[in-house]
PDB file of C-alpha atoms in Angstrom:
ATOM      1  CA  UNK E   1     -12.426 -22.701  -7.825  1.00  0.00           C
ATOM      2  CA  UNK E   2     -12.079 -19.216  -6.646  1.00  0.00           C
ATOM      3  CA  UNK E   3      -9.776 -17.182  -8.385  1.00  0.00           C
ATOM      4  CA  UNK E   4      -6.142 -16.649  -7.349  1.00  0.00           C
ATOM      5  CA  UNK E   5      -5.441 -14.018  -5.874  1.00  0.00           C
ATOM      6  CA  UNK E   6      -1.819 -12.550  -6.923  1.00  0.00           C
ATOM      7  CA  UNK E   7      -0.300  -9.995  -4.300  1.00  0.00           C
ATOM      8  CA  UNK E   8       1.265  -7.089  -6.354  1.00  0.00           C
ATOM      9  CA  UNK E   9       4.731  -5.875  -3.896  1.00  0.00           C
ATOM     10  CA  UNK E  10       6.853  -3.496  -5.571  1.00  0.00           C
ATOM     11  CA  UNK E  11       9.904  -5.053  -4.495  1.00  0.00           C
ATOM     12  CA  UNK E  12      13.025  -3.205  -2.897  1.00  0.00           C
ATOM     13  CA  UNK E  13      16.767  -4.365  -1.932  1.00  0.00           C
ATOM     14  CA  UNK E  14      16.237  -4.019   1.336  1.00  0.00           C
ATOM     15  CA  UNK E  15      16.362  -7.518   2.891  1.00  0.00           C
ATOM     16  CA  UNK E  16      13.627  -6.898   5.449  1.00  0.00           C
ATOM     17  CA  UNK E  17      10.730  -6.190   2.430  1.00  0.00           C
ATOM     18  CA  UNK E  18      10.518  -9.807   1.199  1.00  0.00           C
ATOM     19  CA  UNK E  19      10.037 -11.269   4.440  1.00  0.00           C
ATOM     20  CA  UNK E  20       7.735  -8.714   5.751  1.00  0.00           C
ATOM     21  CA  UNK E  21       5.333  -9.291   2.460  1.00  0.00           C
ATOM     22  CA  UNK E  22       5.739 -13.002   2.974  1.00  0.00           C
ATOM     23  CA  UNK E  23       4.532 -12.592   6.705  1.00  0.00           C
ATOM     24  CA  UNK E  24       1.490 -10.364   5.177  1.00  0.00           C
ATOM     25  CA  UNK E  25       0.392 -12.962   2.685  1.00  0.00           C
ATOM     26  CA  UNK E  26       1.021 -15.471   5.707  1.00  0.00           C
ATOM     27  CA  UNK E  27      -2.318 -13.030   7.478  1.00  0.00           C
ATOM     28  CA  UNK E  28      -4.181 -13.329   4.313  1.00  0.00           C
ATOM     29  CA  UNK E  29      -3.804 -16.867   4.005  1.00  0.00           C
ATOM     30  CA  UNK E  30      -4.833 -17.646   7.875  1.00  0.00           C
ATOM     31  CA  UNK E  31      -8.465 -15.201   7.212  1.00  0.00           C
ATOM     32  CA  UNK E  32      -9.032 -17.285   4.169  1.00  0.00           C
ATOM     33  CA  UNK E  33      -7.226 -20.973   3.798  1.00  0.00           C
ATOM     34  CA  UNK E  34      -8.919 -21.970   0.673  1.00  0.00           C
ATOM     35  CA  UNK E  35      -8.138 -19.281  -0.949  1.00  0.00           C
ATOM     36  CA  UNK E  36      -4.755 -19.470  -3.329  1.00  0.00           C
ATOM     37  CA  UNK E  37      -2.679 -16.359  -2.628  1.00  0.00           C
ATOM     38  CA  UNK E  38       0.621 -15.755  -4.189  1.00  0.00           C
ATOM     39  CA  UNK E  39       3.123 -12.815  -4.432  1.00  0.00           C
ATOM     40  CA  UNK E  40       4.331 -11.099  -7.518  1.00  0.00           C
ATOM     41  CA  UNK E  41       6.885  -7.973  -7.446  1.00  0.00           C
ATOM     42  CA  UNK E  42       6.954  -5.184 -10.059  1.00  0.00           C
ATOM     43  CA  UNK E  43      10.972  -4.966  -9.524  1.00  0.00           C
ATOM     44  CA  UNK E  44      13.817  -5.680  -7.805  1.00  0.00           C
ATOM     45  CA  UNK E  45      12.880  -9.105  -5.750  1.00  0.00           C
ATOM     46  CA  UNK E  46      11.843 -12.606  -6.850  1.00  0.00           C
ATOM     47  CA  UNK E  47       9.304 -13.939  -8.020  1.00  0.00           C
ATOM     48  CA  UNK E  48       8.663 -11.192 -10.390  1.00  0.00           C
ATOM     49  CA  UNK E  49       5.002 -10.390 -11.259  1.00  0.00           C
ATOM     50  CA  UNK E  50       5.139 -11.764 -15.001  1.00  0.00           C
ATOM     51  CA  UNK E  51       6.881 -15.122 -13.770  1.00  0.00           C
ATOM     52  CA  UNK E  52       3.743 -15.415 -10.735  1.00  0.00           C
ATOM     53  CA  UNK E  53       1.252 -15.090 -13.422  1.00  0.00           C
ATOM     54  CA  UNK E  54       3.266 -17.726 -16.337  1.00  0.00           C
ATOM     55  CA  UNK E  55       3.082 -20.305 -13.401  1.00  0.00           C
ATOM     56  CA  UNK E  56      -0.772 -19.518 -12.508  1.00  0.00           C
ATOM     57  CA  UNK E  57      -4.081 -21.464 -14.468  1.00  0.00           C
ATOM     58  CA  UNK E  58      -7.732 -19.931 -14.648  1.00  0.00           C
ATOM     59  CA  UNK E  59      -8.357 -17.123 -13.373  1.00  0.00           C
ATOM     60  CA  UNK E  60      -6.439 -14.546 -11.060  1.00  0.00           C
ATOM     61  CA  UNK E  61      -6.945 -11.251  -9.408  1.00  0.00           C
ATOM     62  CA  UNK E  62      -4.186  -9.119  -9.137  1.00  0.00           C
ATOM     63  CA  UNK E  63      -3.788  -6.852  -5.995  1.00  0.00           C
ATOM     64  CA  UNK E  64      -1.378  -4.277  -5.743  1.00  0.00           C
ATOM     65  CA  UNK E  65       0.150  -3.527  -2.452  1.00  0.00           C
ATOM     66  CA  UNK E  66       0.147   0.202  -3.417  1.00  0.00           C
ATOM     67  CA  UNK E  67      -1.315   2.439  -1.609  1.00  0.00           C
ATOM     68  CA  UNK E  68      -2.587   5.231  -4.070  1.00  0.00           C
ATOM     69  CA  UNK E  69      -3.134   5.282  -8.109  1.00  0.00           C
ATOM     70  CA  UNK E  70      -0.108   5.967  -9.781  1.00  0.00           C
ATOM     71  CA  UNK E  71       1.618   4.384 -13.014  1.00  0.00           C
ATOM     72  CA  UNK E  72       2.119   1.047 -11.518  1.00  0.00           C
ATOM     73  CA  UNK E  73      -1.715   0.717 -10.827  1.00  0.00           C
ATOM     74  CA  UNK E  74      -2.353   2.415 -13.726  1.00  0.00           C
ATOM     75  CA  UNK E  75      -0.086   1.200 -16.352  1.00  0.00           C
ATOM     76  CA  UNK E  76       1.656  -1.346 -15.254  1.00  0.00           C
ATOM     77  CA  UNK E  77      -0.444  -4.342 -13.692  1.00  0.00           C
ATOM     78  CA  UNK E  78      -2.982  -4.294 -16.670  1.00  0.00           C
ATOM     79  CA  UNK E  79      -0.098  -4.281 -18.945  1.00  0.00           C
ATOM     80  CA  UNK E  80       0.846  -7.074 -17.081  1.00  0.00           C
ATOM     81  CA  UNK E  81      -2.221  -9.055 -16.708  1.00  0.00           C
ATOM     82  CA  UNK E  82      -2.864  -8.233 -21.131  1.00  0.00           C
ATOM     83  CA  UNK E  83       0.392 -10.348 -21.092  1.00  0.00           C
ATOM     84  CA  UNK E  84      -1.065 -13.111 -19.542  1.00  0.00           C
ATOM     85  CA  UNK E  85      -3.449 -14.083 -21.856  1.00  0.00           C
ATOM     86  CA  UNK E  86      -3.561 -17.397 -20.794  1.00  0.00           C
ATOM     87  CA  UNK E  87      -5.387 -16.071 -17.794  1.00  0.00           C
ATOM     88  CA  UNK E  88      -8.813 -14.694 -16.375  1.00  0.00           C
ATOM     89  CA  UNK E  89      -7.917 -11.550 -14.803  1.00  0.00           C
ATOM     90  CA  UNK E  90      -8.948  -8.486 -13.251  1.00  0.00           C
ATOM     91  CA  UNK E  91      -6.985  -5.856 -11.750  1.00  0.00           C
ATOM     92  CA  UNK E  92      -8.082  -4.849  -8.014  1.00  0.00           C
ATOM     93  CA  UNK E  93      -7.826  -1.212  -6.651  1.00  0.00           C
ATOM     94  CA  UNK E  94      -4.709   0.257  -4.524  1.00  0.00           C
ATOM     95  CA  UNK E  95      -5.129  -0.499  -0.538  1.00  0.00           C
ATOM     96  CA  UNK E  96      -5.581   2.818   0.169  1.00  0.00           C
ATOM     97  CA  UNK E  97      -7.444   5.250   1.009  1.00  0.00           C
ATOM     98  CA  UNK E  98      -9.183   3.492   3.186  1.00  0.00           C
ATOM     99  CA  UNK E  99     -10.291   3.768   6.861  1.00  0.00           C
ATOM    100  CA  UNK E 100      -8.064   0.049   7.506  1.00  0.00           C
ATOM    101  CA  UNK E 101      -5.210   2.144   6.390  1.00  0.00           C
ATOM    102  CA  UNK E 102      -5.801   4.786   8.577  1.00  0.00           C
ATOM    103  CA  UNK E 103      -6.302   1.786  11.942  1.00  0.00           C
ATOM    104  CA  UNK E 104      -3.095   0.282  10.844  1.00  0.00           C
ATOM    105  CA  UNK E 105      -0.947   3.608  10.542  1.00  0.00           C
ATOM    106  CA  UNK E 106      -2.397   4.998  14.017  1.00  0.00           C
ATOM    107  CA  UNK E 107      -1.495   1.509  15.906  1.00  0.00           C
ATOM    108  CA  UNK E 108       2.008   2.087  14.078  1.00  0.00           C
ATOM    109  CA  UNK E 109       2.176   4.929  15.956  1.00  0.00           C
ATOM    110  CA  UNK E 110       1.113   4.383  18.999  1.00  0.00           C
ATOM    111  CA  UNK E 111       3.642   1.777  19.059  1.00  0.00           C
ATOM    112  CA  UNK E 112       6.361   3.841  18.313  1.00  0.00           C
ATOM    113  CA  UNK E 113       5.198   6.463  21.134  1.00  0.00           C
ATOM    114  CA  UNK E 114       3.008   8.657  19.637  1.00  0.00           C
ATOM    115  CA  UNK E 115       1.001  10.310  22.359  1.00  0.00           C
ATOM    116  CA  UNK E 116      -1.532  13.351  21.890  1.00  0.00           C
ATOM    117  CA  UNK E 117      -1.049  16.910  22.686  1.00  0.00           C
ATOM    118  CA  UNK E 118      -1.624  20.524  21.885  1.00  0.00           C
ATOM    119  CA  UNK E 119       1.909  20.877  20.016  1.00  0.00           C
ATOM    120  CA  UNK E 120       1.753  17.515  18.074  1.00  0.00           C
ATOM    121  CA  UNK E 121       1.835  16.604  14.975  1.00  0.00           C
ATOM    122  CA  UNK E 122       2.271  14.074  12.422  1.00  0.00           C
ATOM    123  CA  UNK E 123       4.453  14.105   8.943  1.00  0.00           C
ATOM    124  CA  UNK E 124       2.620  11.115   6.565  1.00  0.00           C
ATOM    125  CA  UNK E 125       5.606  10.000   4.569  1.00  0.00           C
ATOM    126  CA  UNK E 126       5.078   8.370   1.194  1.00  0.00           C
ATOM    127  CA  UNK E 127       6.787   7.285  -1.222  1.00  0.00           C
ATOM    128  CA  UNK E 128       5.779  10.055  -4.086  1.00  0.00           C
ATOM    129  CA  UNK E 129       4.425   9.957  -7.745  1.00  0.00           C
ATOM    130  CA  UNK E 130       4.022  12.819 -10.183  1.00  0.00           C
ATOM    131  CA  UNK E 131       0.565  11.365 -10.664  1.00  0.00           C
ATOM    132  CA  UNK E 132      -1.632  13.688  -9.034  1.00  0.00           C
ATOM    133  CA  UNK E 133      -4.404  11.254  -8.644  1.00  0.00           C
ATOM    134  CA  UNK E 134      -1.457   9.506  -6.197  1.00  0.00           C
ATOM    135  CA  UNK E 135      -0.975  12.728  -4.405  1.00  0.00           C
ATOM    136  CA  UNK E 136      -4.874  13.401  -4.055  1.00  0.00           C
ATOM    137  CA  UNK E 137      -5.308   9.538  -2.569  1.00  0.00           C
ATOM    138  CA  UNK E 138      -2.331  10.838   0.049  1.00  0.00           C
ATOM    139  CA  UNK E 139      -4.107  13.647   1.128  1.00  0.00           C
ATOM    140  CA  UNK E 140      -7.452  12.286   1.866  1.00  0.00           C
ATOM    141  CA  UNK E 141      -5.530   9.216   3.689  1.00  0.00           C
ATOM    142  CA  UNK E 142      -4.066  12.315   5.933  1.00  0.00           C
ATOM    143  CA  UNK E 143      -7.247  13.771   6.303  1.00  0.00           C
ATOM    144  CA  UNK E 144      -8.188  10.241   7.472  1.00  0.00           C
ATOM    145  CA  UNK E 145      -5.729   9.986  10.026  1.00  0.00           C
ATOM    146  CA  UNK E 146      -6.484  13.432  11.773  1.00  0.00           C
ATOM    147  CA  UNK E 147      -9.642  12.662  11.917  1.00  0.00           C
ATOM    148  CA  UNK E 148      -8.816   9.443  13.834  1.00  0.00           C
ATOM    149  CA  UNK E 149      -5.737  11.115  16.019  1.00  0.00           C
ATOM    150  CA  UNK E 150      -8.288  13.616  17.354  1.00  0.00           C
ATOM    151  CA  UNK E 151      -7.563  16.454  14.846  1.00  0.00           C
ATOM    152  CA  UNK E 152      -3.982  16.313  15.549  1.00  0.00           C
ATOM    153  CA  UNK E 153      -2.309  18.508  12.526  1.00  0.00           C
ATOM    154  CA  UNK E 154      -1.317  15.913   9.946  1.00  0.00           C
ATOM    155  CA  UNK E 155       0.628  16.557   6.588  1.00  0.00           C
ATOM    156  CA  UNK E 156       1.273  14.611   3.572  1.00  0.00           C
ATOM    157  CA  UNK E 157       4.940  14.705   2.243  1.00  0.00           C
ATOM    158  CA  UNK E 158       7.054  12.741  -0.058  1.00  0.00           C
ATOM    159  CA  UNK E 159      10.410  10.734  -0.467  1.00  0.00           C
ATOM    160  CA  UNK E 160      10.334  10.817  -4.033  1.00  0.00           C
ATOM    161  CA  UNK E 161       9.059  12.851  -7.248  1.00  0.00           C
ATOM    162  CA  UNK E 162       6.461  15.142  -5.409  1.00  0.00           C
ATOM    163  CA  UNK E 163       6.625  17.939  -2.500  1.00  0.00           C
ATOM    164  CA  UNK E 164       6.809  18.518   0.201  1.00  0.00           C
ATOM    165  CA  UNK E 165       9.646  16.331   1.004  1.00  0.00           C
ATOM    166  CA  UNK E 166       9.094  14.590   4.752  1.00  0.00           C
ATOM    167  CA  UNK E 167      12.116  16.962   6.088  1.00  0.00           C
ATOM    168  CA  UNK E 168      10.583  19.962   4.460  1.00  0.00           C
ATOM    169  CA  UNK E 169       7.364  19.262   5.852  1.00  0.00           C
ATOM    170  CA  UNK E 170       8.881  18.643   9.285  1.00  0.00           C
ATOM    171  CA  UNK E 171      10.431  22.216   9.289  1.00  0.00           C
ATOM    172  CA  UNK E 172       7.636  23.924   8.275  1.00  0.00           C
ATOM    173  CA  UNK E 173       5.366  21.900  11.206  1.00  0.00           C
ATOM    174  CA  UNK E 174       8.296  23.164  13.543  1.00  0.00           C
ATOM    175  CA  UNK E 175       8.268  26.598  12.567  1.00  0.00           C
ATOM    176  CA  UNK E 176       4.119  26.867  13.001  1.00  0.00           C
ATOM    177  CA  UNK E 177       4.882  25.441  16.804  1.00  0.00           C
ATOM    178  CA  UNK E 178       4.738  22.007  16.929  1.00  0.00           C
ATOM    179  CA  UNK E 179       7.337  20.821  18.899  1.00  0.00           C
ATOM    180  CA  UNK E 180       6.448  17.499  18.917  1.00  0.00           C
ATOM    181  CA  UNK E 181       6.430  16.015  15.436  1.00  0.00           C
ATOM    182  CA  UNK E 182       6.499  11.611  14.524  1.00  0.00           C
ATOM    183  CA  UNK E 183       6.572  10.492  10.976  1.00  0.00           C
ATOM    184  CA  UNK E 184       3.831   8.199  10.123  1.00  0.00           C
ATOM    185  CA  UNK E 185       5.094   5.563   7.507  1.00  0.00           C
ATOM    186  CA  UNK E 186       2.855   5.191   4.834  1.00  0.00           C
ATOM    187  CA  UNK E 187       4.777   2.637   3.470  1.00  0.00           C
ATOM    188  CA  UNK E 188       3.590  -1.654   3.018  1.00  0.00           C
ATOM    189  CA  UNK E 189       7.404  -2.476   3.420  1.00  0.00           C
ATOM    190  CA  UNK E 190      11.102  -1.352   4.879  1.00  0.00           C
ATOM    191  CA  UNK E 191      12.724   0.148   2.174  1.00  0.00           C
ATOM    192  CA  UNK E 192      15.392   2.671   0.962  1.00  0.00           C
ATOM    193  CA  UNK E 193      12.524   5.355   0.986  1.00  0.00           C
ATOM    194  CA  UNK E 194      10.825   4.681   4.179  1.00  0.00           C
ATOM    195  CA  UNK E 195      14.004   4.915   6.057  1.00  0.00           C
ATOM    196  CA  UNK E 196      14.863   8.069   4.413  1.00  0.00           C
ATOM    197  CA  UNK E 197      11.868   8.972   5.893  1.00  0.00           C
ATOM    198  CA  UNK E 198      12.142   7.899   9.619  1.00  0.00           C
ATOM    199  CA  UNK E 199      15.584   9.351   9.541  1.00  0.00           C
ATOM    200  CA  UNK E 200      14.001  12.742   9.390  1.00  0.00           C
ATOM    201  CA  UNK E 201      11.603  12.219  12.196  1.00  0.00           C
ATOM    202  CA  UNK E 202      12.574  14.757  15.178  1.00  0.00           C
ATOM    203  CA  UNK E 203       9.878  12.463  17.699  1.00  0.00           C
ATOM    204  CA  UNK E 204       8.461   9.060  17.115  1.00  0.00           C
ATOM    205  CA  UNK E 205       8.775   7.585  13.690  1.00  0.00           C
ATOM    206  CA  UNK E 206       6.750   4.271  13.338  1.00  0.00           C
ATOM    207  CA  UNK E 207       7.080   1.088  11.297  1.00  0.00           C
ATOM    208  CA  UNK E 208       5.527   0.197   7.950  1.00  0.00           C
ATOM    209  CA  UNK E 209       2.469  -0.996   7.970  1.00  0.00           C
ATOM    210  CA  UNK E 210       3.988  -4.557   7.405  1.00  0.00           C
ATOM    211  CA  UNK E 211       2.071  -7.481   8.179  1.00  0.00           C
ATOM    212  CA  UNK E 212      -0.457  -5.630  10.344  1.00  0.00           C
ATOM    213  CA  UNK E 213      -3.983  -7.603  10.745  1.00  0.00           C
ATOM    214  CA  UNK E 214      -5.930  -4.795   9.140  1.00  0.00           C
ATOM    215  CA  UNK E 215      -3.651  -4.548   6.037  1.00  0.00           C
ATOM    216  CA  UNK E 216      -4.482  -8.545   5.406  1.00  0.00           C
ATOM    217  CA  UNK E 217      -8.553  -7.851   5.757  1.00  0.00           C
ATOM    218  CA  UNK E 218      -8.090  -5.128   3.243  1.00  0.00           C
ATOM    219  CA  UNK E 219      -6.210  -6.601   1.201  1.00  0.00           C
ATOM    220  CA  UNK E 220      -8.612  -9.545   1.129  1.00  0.00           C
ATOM    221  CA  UNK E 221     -11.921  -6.088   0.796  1.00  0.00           C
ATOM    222  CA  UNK E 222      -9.864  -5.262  -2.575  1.00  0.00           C
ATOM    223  CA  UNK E 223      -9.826  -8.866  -4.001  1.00  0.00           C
ATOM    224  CA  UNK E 224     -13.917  -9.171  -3.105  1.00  0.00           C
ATOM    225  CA  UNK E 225     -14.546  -5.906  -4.683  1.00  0.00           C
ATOM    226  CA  UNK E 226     -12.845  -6.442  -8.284  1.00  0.00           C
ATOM    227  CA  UNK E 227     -14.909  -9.645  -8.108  1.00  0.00           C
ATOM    228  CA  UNK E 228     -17.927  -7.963  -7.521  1.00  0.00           C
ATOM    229  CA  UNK E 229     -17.550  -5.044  -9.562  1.00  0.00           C
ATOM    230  CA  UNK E 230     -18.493  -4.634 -13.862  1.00  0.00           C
ATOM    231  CA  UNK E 231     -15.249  -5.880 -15.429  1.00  0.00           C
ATOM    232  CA  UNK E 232     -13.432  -2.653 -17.474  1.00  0.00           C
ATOM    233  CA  UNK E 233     -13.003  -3.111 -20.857  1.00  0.00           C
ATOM    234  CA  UNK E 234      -9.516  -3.932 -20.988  1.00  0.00           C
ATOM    235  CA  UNK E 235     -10.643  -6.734 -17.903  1.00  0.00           C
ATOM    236  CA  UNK E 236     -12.784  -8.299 -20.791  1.00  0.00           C
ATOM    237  CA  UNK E 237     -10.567  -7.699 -23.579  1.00  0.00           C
ATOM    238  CA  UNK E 238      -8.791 -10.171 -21.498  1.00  0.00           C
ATOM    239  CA  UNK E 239     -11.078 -12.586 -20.140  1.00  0.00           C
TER     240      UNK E 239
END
């Protein structure tokens, strides 16, 4: 039996989030039917992540739909999975950075009507930590998606807890003379933040990444690597 793998959503009161993680896991379950895949959130929506795990037997691997290390990856889902202990479990990396990351926020925005030009540019919106190993995986994912725009001037900036904030960052874009600016939503799920975010958007401002294909292969790349990988020590203090 392979191990379960247990989808990590943060959770949100927006209506929209639930389904749009249930459509996601839908993806992951079509790549790989076999495979037992079930959804845990850290907050806010049912089936919280301690309740997914109580109901789960063997072994598990739990992946957060996060897309940078802060204190939920950090803290939070081992603390989680050293609660289980009638489980098996390792703890899987955060999606991103990663180039699938960077495929699914550049269809998002050529779907919203991103197009290229000398004055464009691009505000990544996300949701914010004061972890600076969070900011640090925001950046590079912004480096990322320059690369892949055709160096199109991309900047990271923040709903919550860190700065810029997105309608900082699309002033100061503005005042170096971009005059057309779309906000990129680096964000697995509608929410309170990534509509803050769109709302600020002066040009295009795309959809979460949702249910997009390339968010299901990765998240299925994060459950084969914390397989394949040494287990940590707190992994083994809870095998």
């Amino acid at each position: 039996m392979q191990p379960t793998l247990v989808a990590v959503a943060h959770g949100s009161r927006d209506p929209r989030a639930l389904s749009t993680v249930r459509a996601l896991l839908e993806r992951i379950r079509e790549l790989r039917p076999r495979l037992d895949v079930r959804l845990g959130h850290i907050e806010l929506n049912q089936p919280l992540l301690g309740e997914t795990l109580q109901g789960t037997a063997g072994a598990a691997v739990l992946v957060p739909l996060l897309l940078g290390r802060g204190h939920h990856v950090k803290r939070d889902l081992p603390a989680a999975a050293a609660r289980a202990r009638h489980l098996d479990t390792r703890v899987a990396s955060p999606l991103g950075p990663h180039p699938l990351l960077v495929e699914a926020l550049y269809e998002r925005l050529l779907e919203a009507g991103w197009a290229p030009g000398a004055s464009t540019a691009v505000v990544l919106a996300a949701a914010g930590s004061r972890d600076p190993d969070s900011a640090a995986d925001t950046r590079r994912t912004a480096a990322l998606l320059s690369e892949r725009l055709g160096g199109a001037a991309v900047v990271p900036a923040y709903a919550s807890a860190a700065t810029p904030a997105v309608p900082d960052a699309v002033r100061t874009l503005a005042s170096r003379g971009h005059h057309r600016i779309a906000v990129a939503s680096y964000f697995t799920a509608p929410g309170r933040f990534a509509a803050q975010s769109a709302a600020a958007a002066p040009g295009p401002a795309a959809a979460p990444l949702g249910d997009h294909p390339a968010l299901a292969r990765l998240v299925l790349q994060r459950y084969d690597e914390a397989l394949a990988r040494r287990r940590t020590p707190r992994e083994l203090a809870t095998a």
